[in-house]
């Protein structure tokens, strides 16, 4: 008996949990999209790479370097000294032989360690470090733009899911209304005030509404799964979505965040030119090496030693490459300025276009609300007349169909208005 009661209790709990649907907001999906975006994660990793790159550049331009080096050269000949022909792999001298002139080329062995320290590398490091900083700023801006793009795309997909959800709820309300009217018509038919065909007509409308509800559910599930994939959410459960509070973000054109990419592109062009010009500065290195250098192995223990010195280089002429790079930089700056001006022009046109369309949407929504209010009044009167047997079911169904189409049009119109607000906020940023 106790086992039976426990089993029934668990079954009731499971049914209760199964019947509850989780409710999510737009902010939840936006945050999930930011956290799970591969591109944003890639930008974060690239920023980390730039941190290590700056450390590497500091070591390259300002720190000393120790290298282990060596080489071994042997000069083989075919000797005919003393009337004998033989192969010698590394002779030190000879009179009659075939091979390189031993007076000009002979074998040797060299092995040692070299220490090198750049003496004029701080200015070059400063330029390289600024270039790395610029790369980090560009990555930050790209990540900011990607987050903004994600906000637009996720919001659009969320609104499509809400559209399906509203259509499902509307189909439920219409279904309840038709159920009540079916009961009324059945009662009238039993009383002889309505025909059996009238009841069949109501049944057809109920089936049509049920088909619309099933189609909306299918569309909702498809859009919801697309939303989950977009946000990196591993879930196939059907959830409830809360209505977002979308408002127009009216900002002055001068504060547009899209302009940052053009500013950074201009600075990066100048920085690339500075990095190129580093090669025209004097290069001075101090080196110290030590090891073994011999041409004969017989006395190798006597030839361990060391040397030190300076290496200097300064590019004085390279075919006017510096001037050509400056011309390239000016051409890039002109292109960036042109793109910037073109974007400003398009952005201003978009603002005016979207604001005008939003005004039109507002007027259409107001007119539809008035039409729906009139439909409700007409249907309320028709319902009373039909219950009294003074109005045909066909007339009532005709007006009801018109009201359903108007409701569907209003739901779609309101969703399009929200989509347009989202688009306006994306560009007016």
Tab-separated table of C-alpha atoms in Angstrom:
chain	number	residue	atom	x	y	z
A	1	UNK	CA	0.000	0.000	0.000
A	2	UNK	CA	2.811	2.397	0.904
A	3	UNK	CA	4.616	1.518	-2.319
A	4	UNK	CA	1.470	2.276	-4.311
A	5	UNK	CA	1.019	5.647	-2.612
A	6	UNK	CA	4.657	6.594	-3.185
A	7	UNK	CA	4.362	5.630	-6.846
A	8	UNK	CA	1.217	7.692	-7.281
A	9	UNK	CA	2.887	10.639	-5.566
A	10	UNK	CA	5.918	10.509	-7.863
A	11	UNK	CA	3.678	10.228	-10.917
A	12	UNK	CA	1.727	13.303	-9.855
A	13	UNK	CA	4.962	15.240	-9.296
A	14	UNK	CA	6.310	14.263	-12.720
A	15	UNK	CA	3.073	15.219	-14.429
A	16	UNK	CA	3.087	18.537	-12.582
A	17	UNK	CA	6.669	19.322	-13.635
A	18	UNK	CA	5.976	18.227	-17.204
A	19	UNK	CA	2.990	20.529	-17.403
A	20	UNK	CA	5.025	23.554	-16.376
A	21	UNK	CA	6.762	25.467	-19.172
A	22	UNK	CA	9.830	27.573	-18.540
A	23	UNK	CA	9.577	31.249	-19.474
A	24	UNK	CA	12.541	33.084	-21.031
A	25	UNK	CA	13.208	36.712	-21.913
A	26	UNK	CA	14.987	38.328	-24.827
A	27	UNK	CA	17.906	39.254	-22.544
A	28	UNK	CA	18.482	35.568	-21.780
A	29	UNK	CA	18.907	34.746	-25.472
A	30	UNK	CA	21.087	37.794	-26.107
A	31	UNK	CA	23.432	36.864	-23.269
A	32	UNK	CA	23.586	33.249	-24.457
A	33	UNK	CA	24.409	34.388	-28.000
A	34	UNK	CA	27.274	36.565	-26.750
A	35	UNK	CA	28.715	33.810	-24.591
A	36	UNK	CA	28.431	31.065	-27.221
A	37	UNK	CA	29.401	32.998	-30.355
A	38	UNK	CA	32.463	31.346	-31.997
A	39	UNK	CA	33.435	34.633	-33.650
A	40	UNK	CA	33.382	36.593	-30.381
A	41	UNK	CA	35.388	33.824	-28.714
A	42	UNK	CA	37.856	34.000	-31.603
A	43	UNK	CA	38.259	37.763	-31.083
A	44	UNK	CA	38.934	37.165	-27.384
A	45	UNK	CA	41.599	34.618	-28.240
A	46	UNK	CA	43.145	37.003	-30.763
A	47	UNK	CA	43.324	39.678	-28.072
A	48	UNK	CA	45.161	37.216	-25.845
A	49	UNK	CA	47.511	36.472	-28.742
A	50	UNK	CA	48.244	40.198	-29.067
A	51	UNK	CA	49.275	40.307	-25.392
A	52	UNK	CA	51.854	37.591	-26.028
A	53	UNK	CA	52.867	39.259	-29.287
A	54	UNK	CA	53.723	42.480	-27.453
A	55	UNK	CA	55.916	40.498	-25.071
A	56	UNK	CA	57.616	38.820	-28.025
A	57	UNK	CA	58.258	42.156	-29.727
A	58	UNK	CA	59.834	43.539	-26.568
A	59	UNK	CA	62.177	40.555	-26.442
A	60	UNK	CA	62.960	40.909	-30.161
A	61	UNK	CA	63.887	44.602	-30.116
A	62	UNK	CA	65.358	45.131	-26.633
A	63	UNK	CA	66.560	41.805	-25.201
A	64	UNK	CA	69.780	39.947	-25.937
A	65	UNK	CA	69.906	36.692	-27.869
A	66	UNK	CA	72.201	33.704	-27.435
A	67	UNK	CA	72.697	31.298	-30.333
A	68	UNK	CA	74.667	28.105	-30.698
A	69	UNK	CA	76.309	27.876	-34.120
A	70	UNK	CA	78.817	25.824	-35.993
A	71	UNK	CA	79.897	24.578	-39.388
A	72	UNK	CA	82.235	21.962	-40.771
A	73	UNK	CA	83.747	22.258	-44.254
A	74	UNK	CA	85.848	19.567	-45.902
A	75	UNK	CA	87.470	19.761	-49.375
A	76	UNK	CA	88.002	16.278	-50.905
A	77	UNK	CA	90.536	15.768	-53.733
A	78	UNK	CA	91.979	12.928	-55.824
A	79	UNK	CA	95.719	12.928	-55.105
A	80	UNK	CA	98.491	11.566	-57.393
A	81	UNK	CA	101.425	12.435	-55.104
A	82	UNK	CA	104.311	9.919	-54.981
A	83	UNK	CA	102.938	8.223	-58.085
A	84	UNK	CA	99.909	6.852	-56.221
A	85	UNK	CA	96.300	7.708	-57.008
A	86	UNK	CA	94.141	8.024	-53.883
A	87	UNK	CA	91.078	9.809	-52.535
A	88	UNK	CA	91.679	12.203	-49.637
A	89	UNK	CA	88.605	13.669	-47.968
A	90	UNK	CA	90.282	16.685	-46.314
A	91	UNK	CA	93.982	17.152	-47.201
A	92	UNK	CA	95.930	20.083	-45.809
A	93	UNK	CA	98.401	20.314	-48.719
A	94	UNK	CA	99.277	18.612	-51.964
A	95	UNK	CA	101.210	18.984	-55.201
A	96	UNK	CA	99.613	16.743	-57.815
A	97	UNK	CA	95.851	16.374	-57.327
A	98	UNK	CA	92.432	16.925	-58.829
A	99	UNK	CA	90.068	19.233	-56.893
A	100	UNK	CA	89.844	22.728	-55.462
A	101	UNK	CA	93.086	24.709	-55.167
A	102	UNK	CA	94.139	23.953	-51.595
A	103	UNK	CA	95.879	27.292	-51.415
A	104	UNK	CA	92.556	29.033	-51.918
A	105	UNK	CA	90.146	26.645	-50.174
A	106	UNK	CA	90.739	24.227	-47.339
A	107	UNK	CA	88.580	22.443	-44.804
A	108	UNK	CA	87.809	23.941	-41.425
A	109	UNK	CA	85.678	23.346	-38.332
A	110	UNK	CA	83.920	26.001	-36.278
A	111	UNK	CA	81.644	25.685	-33.205
A	112	UNK	CA	80.710	28.228	-30.551
A	113	UNK	CA	78.187	30.447	-28.821
A	114	UNK	CA	77.237	33.984	-29.912
A	115	UNK	CA	75.611	36.623	-27.686
A	116	UNK	CA	73.942	39.561	-29.468
A	117	UNK	CA	72.434	42.689	-27.918
A	118	UNK	CA	70.545	45.357	-29.938
A	119	UNK	CA	71.627	48.858	-28.877
A	120	UNK	CA	69.171	51.022	-30.848
A	121	UNK	CA	66.059	48.864	-30.629
A	122	UNK	CA	63.912	50.921	-28.246
A	123	UNK	CA	62.524	53.243	-30.923
A	124	UNK	CA	61.664	50.290	-33.177
A	125	UNK	CA	60.053	48.488	-30.243
A	126	UNK	CA	57.940	51.536	-29.440
A	127	UNK	CA	56.528	51.569	-32.982
A	128	UNK	CA	55.912	47.802	-32.975
A	129	UNK	CA	54.219	48.007	-29.575
A	130	UNK	CA	51.919	50.776	-30.798
A	131	UNK	CA	51.022	48.617	-33.792
A	132	UNK	CA	50.128	45.754	-31.445
A	133	UNK	CA	48.023	48.128	-29.335
A	134	UNK	CA	46.238	49.249	-32.481
A	135	UNK	CA	45.515	45.625	-33.401
A	136	UNK	CA	43.953	45.136	-29.958
A	137	UNK	CA	41.750	48.217	-30.402
A	138	UNK	CA	40.619	46.940	-33.800
A	139	UNK	CA	39.740	43.567	-32.261
A	140	UNK	CA	37.759	45.308	-29.509
A	141	UNK	CA	35.806	47.246	-32.118
A	142	UNK	CA	35.157	44.111	-34.196
A	143	UNK	CA	33.902	42.323	-31.103
A	144	UNK	CA	31.667	45.296	-30.293
A	145	UNK	CA	30.262	45.280	-33.839
A	146	UNK	CA	29.671	41.523	-33.741
A	147	UNK	CA	27.803	41.814	-30.437
A	148	UNK	CA	25.655	44.560	-31.943
A	149	UNK	CA	24.990	42.426	-35.029
A	150	UNK	CA	24.054	39.474	-32.813
A	151	UNK	CA	21.620	41.676	-30.906
A	152	UNK	CA	19.845	42.529	-34.140
A	153	UNK	CA	19.691	38.969	-35.512
A	154	UNK	CA	18.663	37.357	-32.211
A	155	UNK	CA	15.967	39.982	-31.637
A	156	UNK	CA	14.554	39.394	-35.130
A	157	UNK	CA	14.406	35.635	-34.549
A	158	UNK	CA	12.864	36.170	-31.109
A	159	UNK	CA	10.131	38.363	-32.623
A	160	UNK	CA	9.359	35.693	-35.224
A	161	UNK	CA	8.883	33.190	-32.397
A	162	UNK	CA	6.610	35.665	-30.611
A	163	UNK	CA	4.563	36.123	-33.785
A	164	UNK	CA	3.913	32.387	-33.920
A	165	UNK	CA	3.124	32.349	-30.199
A	166	UNK	CA	0.569	35.152	-30.603
A	167	UNK	CA	-1.046	33.354	-33.523
A	168	UNK	CA	-1.333	30.201	-31.391
A	169	UNK	CA	-2.965	32.168	-28.571
A	170	UNK	CA	-5.307	33.855	-31.050
A	171	UNK	CA	-6.280	30.479	-32.536
A	172	UNK	CA	-7.053	29.257	-29.003
A	173	UNK	CA	-9.352	32.221	-28.359
A	174	UNK	CA	-11.105	31.740	-31.711
A	175	UNK	CA	-11.473	28.030	-30.970
A	176	UNK	CA	-13.156	28.767	-27.639
A	177	UNK	CA	-15.498	31.223	-29.363
A	178	UNK	CA	-16.415	28.691	-32.055
A	179	UNK	CA	-17.000	26.009	-29.416
A	180	UNK	CA	-19.533	28.267	-27.709
A	181	UNK	CA	-21.205	29.137	-30.996
A	182	UNK	CA	-21.369	25.458	-31.956
A	183	UNK	CA	-23.278	24.760	-28.737
A	184	UNK	CA	-25.660	27.638	-29.513
A	185	UNK	CA	-26.271	26.481	-33.114
A	186	UNK	CA	-26.790	22.890	-31.939
A	187	UNK	CA	-29.399	24.114	-29.481
A	188	UNK	CA	-31.077	26.169	-32.231
A	189	UNK	CA	-31.047	23.185	-34.581
A	190	UNK	CA	-32.680	21.021	-31.928
A	191	UNK	CA	-35.312	23.735	-31.488
A	192	UNK	CA	-35.922	23.940	-35.231
A	193	UNK	CA	-34.553	27.502	-35.498
A	194	UNK	CA	-31.399	26.507	-37.413
A	195	UNK	CA	-30.478	24.019	-40.103
A	196	UNK	CA	-28.137	21.065	-39.763
A	197	UNK	CA	-25.986	22.646	-42.482
A	198	UNK	CA	-25.462	25.641	-40.190
A	199	UNK	CA	-23.972	23.336	-37.576
A	200	UNK	CA	-21.779	21.746	-40.245
A	201	UNK	CA	-20.611	25.213	-41.282
A	202	UNK	CA	-19.504	25.991	-37.729
A	203	UNK	CA	-17.734	22.615	-37.589
A	204	UNK	CA	-15.827	23.467	-40.774
A	205	UNK	CA	-14.713	26.767	-39.241
A	206	UNK	CA	-13.544	24.941	-36.114
A	207	UNK	CA	-11.487	22.530	-38.221
A	208	UNK	CA	-10.000	25.393	-40.226
A	209	UNK	CA	-9.033	27.179	-37.019
A	210	UNK	CA	-7.485	23.982	-35.639
A	211	UNK	CA	-5.394	23.613	-38.800
A	212	UNK	CA	-4.187	27.213	-38.410
A	213	UNK	CA	-3.246	26.487	-34.801
A	214	UNK	CA	-1.261	23.374	-35.755
A	215	UNK	CA	0.559	25.292	-38.511
A	216	UNK	CA	1.427	28.068	-36.040
A	217	UNK	CA	2.750	25.528	-33.540
A	218	UNK	CA	4.921	23.956	-36.218
A	219	UNK	CA	6.245	27.361	-37.265
A	220	UNK	CA	6.898	28.294	-33.626
A	221	UNK	CA	8.928	25.148	-33.002
A	222	UNK	CA	10.976	25.684	-36.169
A	223	UNK	CA	11.711	29.314	-35.305
A	224	UNK	CA	12.486	28.407	-31.686
A	225	UNK	CA	15.016	25.763	-32.731
A	226	UNK	CA	16.618	28.287	-35.102
A	227	UNK	CA	16.804	30.721	-32.188
A	228	UNK	CA	18.455	28.104	-29.964
A	229	UNK	CA	21.003	27.241	-32.651
A	230	UNK	CA	21.743	30.920	-33.199
A	231	UNK	CA	22.354	31.413	-29.469
A	232	UNK	CA	24.239	28.160	-28.932
A	233	UNK	CA	21.557	26.723	-26.621
A	234	UNK	CA	21.396	22.931	-26.584
A	235	UNK	CA	17.696	22.498	-25.862
A	236	UNK	CA	14.747	21.130	-27.839
A	237	UNK	CA	12.010	21.825	-25.278
A	238	UNK	CA	9.133	24.174	-26.067
A	239	UNK	CA	9.291	27.235	-23.811
A	240	UNK	CA	7.296	30.389	-23.198
A	241	UNK	CA	8.662	33.726	-24.405
A	242	UNK	CA	8.012	37.013	-22.675
A	243	UNK	CA	7.098	40.158	-24.582
A	244	UNK	CA	10.172	42.414	-25.008
A	245	UNK	CA	10.083	46.139	-24.360
A	246	UNK	CA	11.464	47.516	-27.638
A	247	UNK	CA	11.763	51.296	-27.789
A	248	UNK	CA	13.347	53.656	-30.277
A	249	UNK	CA	16.894	54.699	-29.401
A	250	UNK	CA	17.220	58.206	-30.799
A	251	UNK	CA	20.872	59.239	-30.863
A	252	UNK	CA	22.624	62.093	-32.696
A	253	UNK	CA	24.511	61.103	-35.819
A	254	UNK	CA	27.823	62.329	-34.381
A	255	UNK	CA	27.733	59.650	-31.693
A	256	UNK	CA	27.391	56.701	-34.095
A	257	UNK	CA	29.518	53.754	-32.954
A	258	UNK	CA	29.911	52.660	-36.589
A	259	UNK	CA	32.331	55.556	-37.089
A	260	UNK	CA	34.891	53.967	-34.780
A	261	UNK	CA	35.913	51.421	-37.411
A	262	UNK	CA	36.821	54.187	-39.874
A	263	UNK	CA	38.835	56.043	-37.246
A	264	UNK	CA	40.746	52.881	-36.378
A	265	UNK	CA	41.312	52.042	-40.053
A	266	UNK	CA	42.859	55.483	-40.582
A	267	UNK	CA	45.105	55.150	-37.537
A	268	UNK	CA	46.102	51.635	-38.550
A	269	UNK	CA	47.124	52.877	-42.004
A	270	UNK	CA	49.391	55.499	-40.442
A	271	UNK	CA	50.767	52.984	-37.962
A	272	UNK	CA	51.578	50.533	-40.758
A	273	UNK	CA	53.504	53.304	-42.500
A	274	UNK	CA	55.454	54.023	-39.301
A	275	UNK	CA	56.249	50.322	-38.956
A	276	UNK	CA	57.554	50.251	-42.522
A	277	UNK	CA	59.756	53.293	-41.883
A	278	UNK	CA	61.506	51.576	-38.954
A	279	UNK	CA	63.863	49.870	-41.420
A	280	UNK	CA	65.271	53.283	-42.379
A	281	UNK	CA	66.601	53.930	-38.885
A	282	UNK	CA	70.209	52.995	-37.970
A	283	UNK	CA	70.696	49.457	-36.664
A	284	UNK	CA	73.489	48.802	-34.143
A	285	UNK	CA	74.191	45.476	-32.402
A	286	UNK	CA	76.863	44.378	-29.943
A	287	UNK	CA	78.019	40.773	-30.254
A	288	UNK	CA	80.346	38.480	-28.345
A	289	UNK	CA	81.153	34.952	-29.471
A	290	UNK	CA	83.386	32.202	-28.215
A	291	UNK	CA	84.251	28.673	-29.247
A	292	UNK	CA	86.558	26.657	-31.467
A	293	UNK	CA	87.846	27.518	-34.949
A	294	UNK	CA	90.397	25.217	-36.602
A	295	UNK	CA	91.572	23.991	-39.963
A	296	UNK	CA	93.675	21.109	-38.544
A	297	UNK	CA	92.413	18.748	-35.877
A	298	UNK	CA	95.926	17.993	-34.646
A	299	UNK	CA	96.140	21.121	-32.495
A	300	UNK	CA	92.493	21.823	-31.809
A	301	UNK	CA	92.998	22.310	-28.026
A	302	UNK	CA	95.021	25.465	-28.737
A	303	UNK	CA	92.338	27.213	-30.780
A	304	UNK	CA	89.557	27.874	-28.289
A	305	UNK	CA	88.960	31.620	-28.136
A	306	UNK	CA	86.516	34.489	-28.326
A	307	UNK	CA	85.788	37.679	-30.248
A	308	UNK	CA	83.607	40.766	-29.819
A	309	UNK	CA	82.475	43.639	-31.975
A	310	UNK	CA	79.707	45.848	-33.319
A	311	UNK	CA	77.514	45.471	-36.387
A	312	UNK	CA	76.019	48.609	-37.940
A	313	UNK	CA	73.604	49.089	-40.830
A	314	UNK	CA	71.660	52.066	-42.171
A	315	UNK	CA	69.551	52.044	-45.319
A	316	UNK	CA	70.362	55.128	-47.402
A	317	UNK	CA	68.639	54.315	-50.679
A	318	UNK	CA	66.248	51.554	-51.770
A	319	UNK	CA	64.723	52.787	-55.002
A	320	UNK	CA	62.287	55.317	-53.434
A	321	UNK	CA	60.260	52.600	-51.701
A	322	UNK	CA	59.562	54.900	-48.754
A	323	UNK	CA	57.960	57.519	-50.993
A	324	UNK	CA	55.887	54.871	-52.771
A	325	UNK	CA	54.617	53.534	-49.430
A	326	UNK	CA	53.572	57.061	-48.432
A	327	UNK	CA	51.582	57.370	-51.661
A	328	UNK	CA	49.890	54.044	-50.941
A	329	UNK	CA	48.990	55.245	-47.443
A	330	UNK	CA	47.431	58.443	-48.837
A	331	UNK	CA	45.374	56.394	-51.312
A	332	UNK	CA	44.121	54.154	-48.486
A	333	UNK	CA	43.212	57.184	-46.387
A	334	UNK	CA	41.220	58.604	-49.312
A	335	UNK	CA	39.322	55.309	-49.667
A	336	UNK	CA	38.543	55.218	-45.943
A	337	UNK	CA	37.265	58.803	-46.030
A	338	UNK	CA	35.064	58.008	-49.041
A	339	UNK	CA	33.590	54.924	-47.344
A	340	UNK	CA	32.953	56.960	-44.210
A	341	UNK	CA	31.121	59.737	-46.072
A	342	UNK	CA	29.076	57.185	-48.020
A	343	UNK	CA	28.091	55.381	-44.830
A	344	UNK	CA	27.045	58.649	-43.173
A	345	UNK	CA	24.846	59.457	-46.155
A	346	UNK	CA	23.221	56.004	-46.154
A	347	UNK	CA	22.742	56.052	-42.398
A	348	UNK	CA	20.914	59.380	-42.511
A	349	UNK	CA	18.653	58.135	-45.317
A	350	UNK	CA	17.918	54.973	-43.346
A	351	UNK	CA	16.946	57.012	-40.292
A	352	UNK	CA	14.483	59.109	-42.252
A	353	UNK	CA	13.104	56.069	-44.097
A	354	UNK	CA	12.539	54.010	-40.948
A	355	UNK	CA	11.006	56.892	-38.998
A	356	UNK	CA	8.567	57.541	-41.860
A	357	UNK	CA	7.665	53.855	-42.071
A	358	UNK	CA	7.163	53.679	-38.294
A	359	UNK	CA	4.781	56.615	-38.486
A	360	UNK	CA	2.828	54.806	-41.203
A	361	UNK	CA	2.755	51.619	-39.127
A	362	UNK	CA	1.363	53.598	-36.202
A	363	UNK	CA	-1.458	54.993	-38.331
A	364	UNK	CA	-2.287	51.554	-39.743
A	365	UNK	CA	-2.333	50.007	-36.256
A	366	UNK	CA	-4.718	52.719	-35.060
A	367	UNK	CA	-7.076	52.149	-37.994
A	368	UNK	CA	-6.997	48.384	-37.484
A	369	UNK	CA	-7.771	48.772	-33.785
A	370	UNK	CA	-10.812	50.882	-34.682
A	371	UNK	CA	-11.940	48.306	-37.237
A	372	UNK	CA	-11.513	45.465	-34.719
A	373	UNK	CA	-13.535	47.381	-32.119
A	374	UNK	CA	-16.355	47.779	-34.646
A	375	UNK	CA	-16.167	44.081	-35.530
A	376	UNK	CA	-16.542	43.189	-31.851
A	377	UNK	CA	-19.637	45.378	-31.552
A	378	UNK	CA	-21.173	43.925	-34.708
A	379	UNK	CA	-20.433	40.348	-33.633
A	380	UNK	CA	-21.900	40.972	-30.173
A	381	UNK	CA	-25.152	42.150	-31.797
A	382	UNK	CA	-25.110	39.322	-34.340
A	383	UNK	CA	-24.599	36.797	-31.566
A	384	UNK	CA	-27.758	37.931	-29.789
A	385	UNK	CA	-29.744	37.906	-33.034
A	386	UNK	CA	-28.458	34.450	-33.929
A	387	UNK	CA	-29.353	33.083	-30.501
A	388	UNK	CA	-32.848	34.461	-31.005
A	389	UNK	CA	-33.047	32.836	-34.434
A	390	UNK	CA	-33.232	36.228	-36.202
A	391	UNK	CA	-29.884	35.944	-38.070
A	392	UNK	CA	-28.484	33.208	-40.266
A	393	UNK	CA	-25.325	31.425	-39.223
A	394	UNK	CA	-23.778	32.194	-42.618
A	395	UNK	CA	-23.965	35.943	-42.001
A	396	UNK	CA	-22.412	35.515	-38.566
A	397	UNK	CA	-19.593	33.296	-39.893
A	398	UNK	CA	-18.866	35.774	-42.697
A	399	UNK	CA	-18.353	38.648	-40.263
A	400	UNK	CA	-16.379	36.376	-37.927
A	401	UNK	CA	-14.024	35.447	-40.776
A	402	UNK	CA	-13.455	39.113	-41.549
A	403	UNK	CA	-12.703	39.786	-37.893
A	404	UNK	CA	-10.247	36.845	-37.765
A	405	UNK	CA	-8.414	38.127	-40.855
A	406	UNK	CA	-8.262	41.613	-39.331
A	407	UNK	CA	-6.852	40.197	-36.067
A	408	UNK	CA	-4.206	38.234	-37.975
A	409	UNK	CA	-3.341	41.346	-39.972
A	410	UNK	CA	-2.988	43.351	-36.757
A	411	UNK	CA	-0.710	40.742	-35.152
A	412	UNK	CA	1.491	40.692	-38.259
A	413	UNK	CA	1.483	44.488	-38.489
A	414	UNK	CA	2.532	44.866	-34.855
A	415	UNK	CA	5.347	42.340	-35.336
A	416	UNK	CA	6.584	44.170	-38.440
A	417	UNK	CA	6.549	47.413	-36.463
A	418	UNK	CA	8.723	45.824	-33.766
A	419	UNK	CA	11.067	44.417	-36.408
A	420	UNK	CA	11.394	47.888	-37.897
A	421	UNK	CA	12.155	49.368	-34.458
A	422	UNK	CA	14.869	46.743	-34.053
A	423	UNK	CA	16.316	47.607	-37.479
A	424	UNK	CA	16.224	51.329	-36.701
A	425	UNK	CA	18.032	50.772	-33.398
A	426	UNK	CA	20.675	48.708	-35.199
A	427	UNK	CA	21.573	51.451	-37.657
A	428	UNK	CA	21.010	54.378	-35.291
A	429	UNK	CA	23.841	53.228	-33.028
